[in-house]
C-alpha positions as a printed NumPy array, in Angstrom:
array([[-284.486, -119.448,  -34.752],
       [-283.447, -120.625,  -31.332],
       [-279.517, -118.817,  -31.666],
       [-281.357, -116.049,  -32.894],
       [-282.976, -115.398,  -29.342],
       [-280.07 , -116.653,  -27.213],
       [-277.893, -113.973,  -28.596],
       [-280.976, -111.771,  -28.337],
       [-281.305, -112.087,  -24.847],
       [-277.919, -111.617,  -24.716],
       [-277.716, -108.343,  -26.212],
       [-280.63 , -107.755,  -23.919],
       [-278.72 , -108.249,  -20.661],
       [-275.796, -106.58 ,  -21.794],
       [-277.884, -103.706,  -22.352],
       [-279.487, -103.671,  -19.402],
       [-275.745, -103.656,  -17.484],
       [-274.202, -101.405,  -19.737],
       [-277.294,  -98.945,  -19.474],
       [-276.862,  -99.485,  -15.285],
       [-272.796,  -98.495,  -15.675],
       [-273.983,  -95.622,  -17.782],
       [-276.727,  -93.962,  -15.748],
       [-274.012,  -94.773,  -12.644],
       [-271.708,  -92.769,  -14.584],
       [-274.318,  -89.887,  -14.68 ],
       [-274.643,  -90.105,  -11.041],
       [-271.034,  -89.931,  -10.667],
       [-270.683,  -86.976,  -13.109],
       [-273.214,  -84.846,  -12.107],
       [-272.569,  -85.292,   -7.841],
       [-268.87 ,  -84.116,   -8.789],
       [-269.089,  -81.892,  -11.576],
       [-268.36 ,  -77.951,  -10.637],
       [-268.749,  -75.824,  -13.743],
       [-272.615,  -76.391,  -15.725],
       [-270.983,  -75.35 ,  -18.903],
       [-268.362,  -78.277,  -18.964],
       [-271.623,  -80.532,  -17.395],
       [-273.772,  -79.401,  -20.385],
       [-271.364,  -80.161,  -23.281],
       [-270.777,  -83.313,  -21.588],
       [-274.066,  -83.906,  -21.666],
       [-274.513,  -82.923,  -25.158],
       [-271.722,  -85.972,  -26.133],
       [-273.16 ,  -88.556,  -23.295],
       [-277.146,  -88.409,  -24.485],
       [-276.963,  -89.879,  -28.158],
       [-275.429,  -92.606,  -26.122],
       [-277.815,  -93.115,  -23.386],
       [-280.708,  -92.909,  -26.199],
       [-279.082,  -95.596,  -27.677],
       [-279.012,  -98.088,  -25.088],
       [-282.477,  -97.163,  -24.996],
       [-283.703,  -98.135,  -28.377],
       [-280.987, -101.375,  -27.474],
       [-283.018, -102.342,  -24.771],
       [-286.41 , -102.101,  -26.932],
       [-285.358, -103.528,  -29.804],
       [-284.347, -106.644,  -28.346],
       [-286.939, -106.751,  -26.547],
       [-288.888, -106.947,  -29.758],
       [-286.843, -109.126,  -31.689],
       [-287.31 , -111.772,  -28.493],
       [-290.838, -111.634,  -28.253],
       [-291.54 , -111.926,  -32.548],
       [-288.746, -114.845,  -32.348],
       [-290.608, -116.893,  -29.93 ],
       [-294.397, -115.292,  -31.125],
       [-294.602, -114.329,  -27.408],
       [-298.02 , -112.503,  -26.201],
       [-297.461, -109.196,  -24.309],
       [-297.563, -111.02 ,  -21.022],
       [-297.662, -108.591,  -18.119],
       [-293.477, -108.753,  -17.74 ],
       [-293.306, -107.431,  -21.018],
       [-295.545, -104.473,  -20.817],
       [-294.   , -103.444,  -17.585],
       [-290.677, -103.741,  -18.935],
       [-292.083, -101.632,  -21.871],
       [-293.968,  -99.183,  -19.578],
       [-290.983,  -99.066,  -17.338],
       [-288.024,  -98.194,  -20.669],
       [-290.722,  -95.229,  -21.677],
       [-290.764,  -94.089,  -17.674],
       [-287.134,  -93.966,  -18.488],
       [-287.221,  -92.288,  -22.149],
       [-289.543,  -89.726,  -19.887],
       [-287.225,  -89.507,  -16.746],
       [-284.196,  -88.392,  -19.339],
       [-286.01 ,  -86.078,  -21.469],
       [-286.444,  -84.073,  -18.153],
       [-283.062,  -84.27 ,  -16.729],
       [-281.426,  -83.09 ,  -20.096],
       [-284.834,  -80.176,  -20.946],
       [-284.09 ,  -79.094,  -17.138],
       [-280.282,  -78.533,  -17.812],
       [-280.809,  -77.214,  -21.057],
       [-282.912,  -74.563,  -18.915],
       [-280.871,  -73.669,  -16.546],
       [-279.372,  -70.197,  -17.313],
       [-275.335,  -70.533,  -16.046],
       [-275.788,  -66.962,  -15.018],
       [-277.836,  -67.231,  -12.403],
       [-276.836,  -68.207,   -8.372],
       [-278.311,  -71.906,   -7.384],
       [-279.16 ,  -72.825,  -11.269],
       [-276.339,  -75.385,  -10.856],
       [-276.878,  -76.755,   -7.194],
       [-280.831,  -76.769,   -7.901],
       [-280.133,  -78.788,  -11.101],
       [-277.762,  -81.016,   -9.853],
       [-280.065,  -82.174,   -6.432],
       [-283.147,  -83.   ,   -9.467],
       [-280.94 ,  -84.736,  -11.403],
       [-279.65 ,  -86.792,   -8.63 ],
       [-282.742,  -88.017,   -7.599],
       [-283.82 ,  -88.787,  -11.156],
       [-280.501,  -91.032,  -11.928],
       [-281.461,  -92.807,   -8.558],
       [-285.194,  -93.449,   -9.629],
       [-283.868,  -94.739,  -12.73 ],
       [-281.099,  -96.7  ,  -11.514],
       [-283.119,  -98.477,   -8.772],
       [-285.89 ,  -99.131,  -10.943],
       [-283.473, -100.61 ,  -13.167],
       [-282.168, -103.009,  -10.54 ],
       [-285.554, -104.174,   -9.706],
       [-287.197, -104.883,  -12.795],
       [-283.853, -106.809,  -13.842],
       [-284.069, -108.898,  -10.692],
       [-287.358, -109.534,  -11.169],
       [-286.884, -110.766,  -14.281],
       [-283.86 , -112.658,  -13.471],
       [-286.196, -114.56 ,  -10.912],
       [-289.331, -114.915,  -13.353]])
């Protein structure tokens, strides 16, 4: 049982690192993108990866709690709420892209500003939660 918990912690931590890498990659991608059609096509390919990473984090966290018969501590609740917050932010970002009309002027520039803010919130939030969990 202890091996499963250790492996789950390792997978969870690697998932967090991968999530931060994907958020950074998305941040670079949105700032360097010029054409909304090409960007939207690539986002349709990246979204399943982001969703899978979020599920990986929730699943491994749940496995860790079950393996150790842990109660809901404030740390666990904050991580669950933060992951739900990430899901909501990603949904907002993707839906705002989906509703962009490529024929209108400045639509992509406005989207880029909104997406950049969302991605920075996600990255800084993930970094703060990770540092806090590492210190606890």
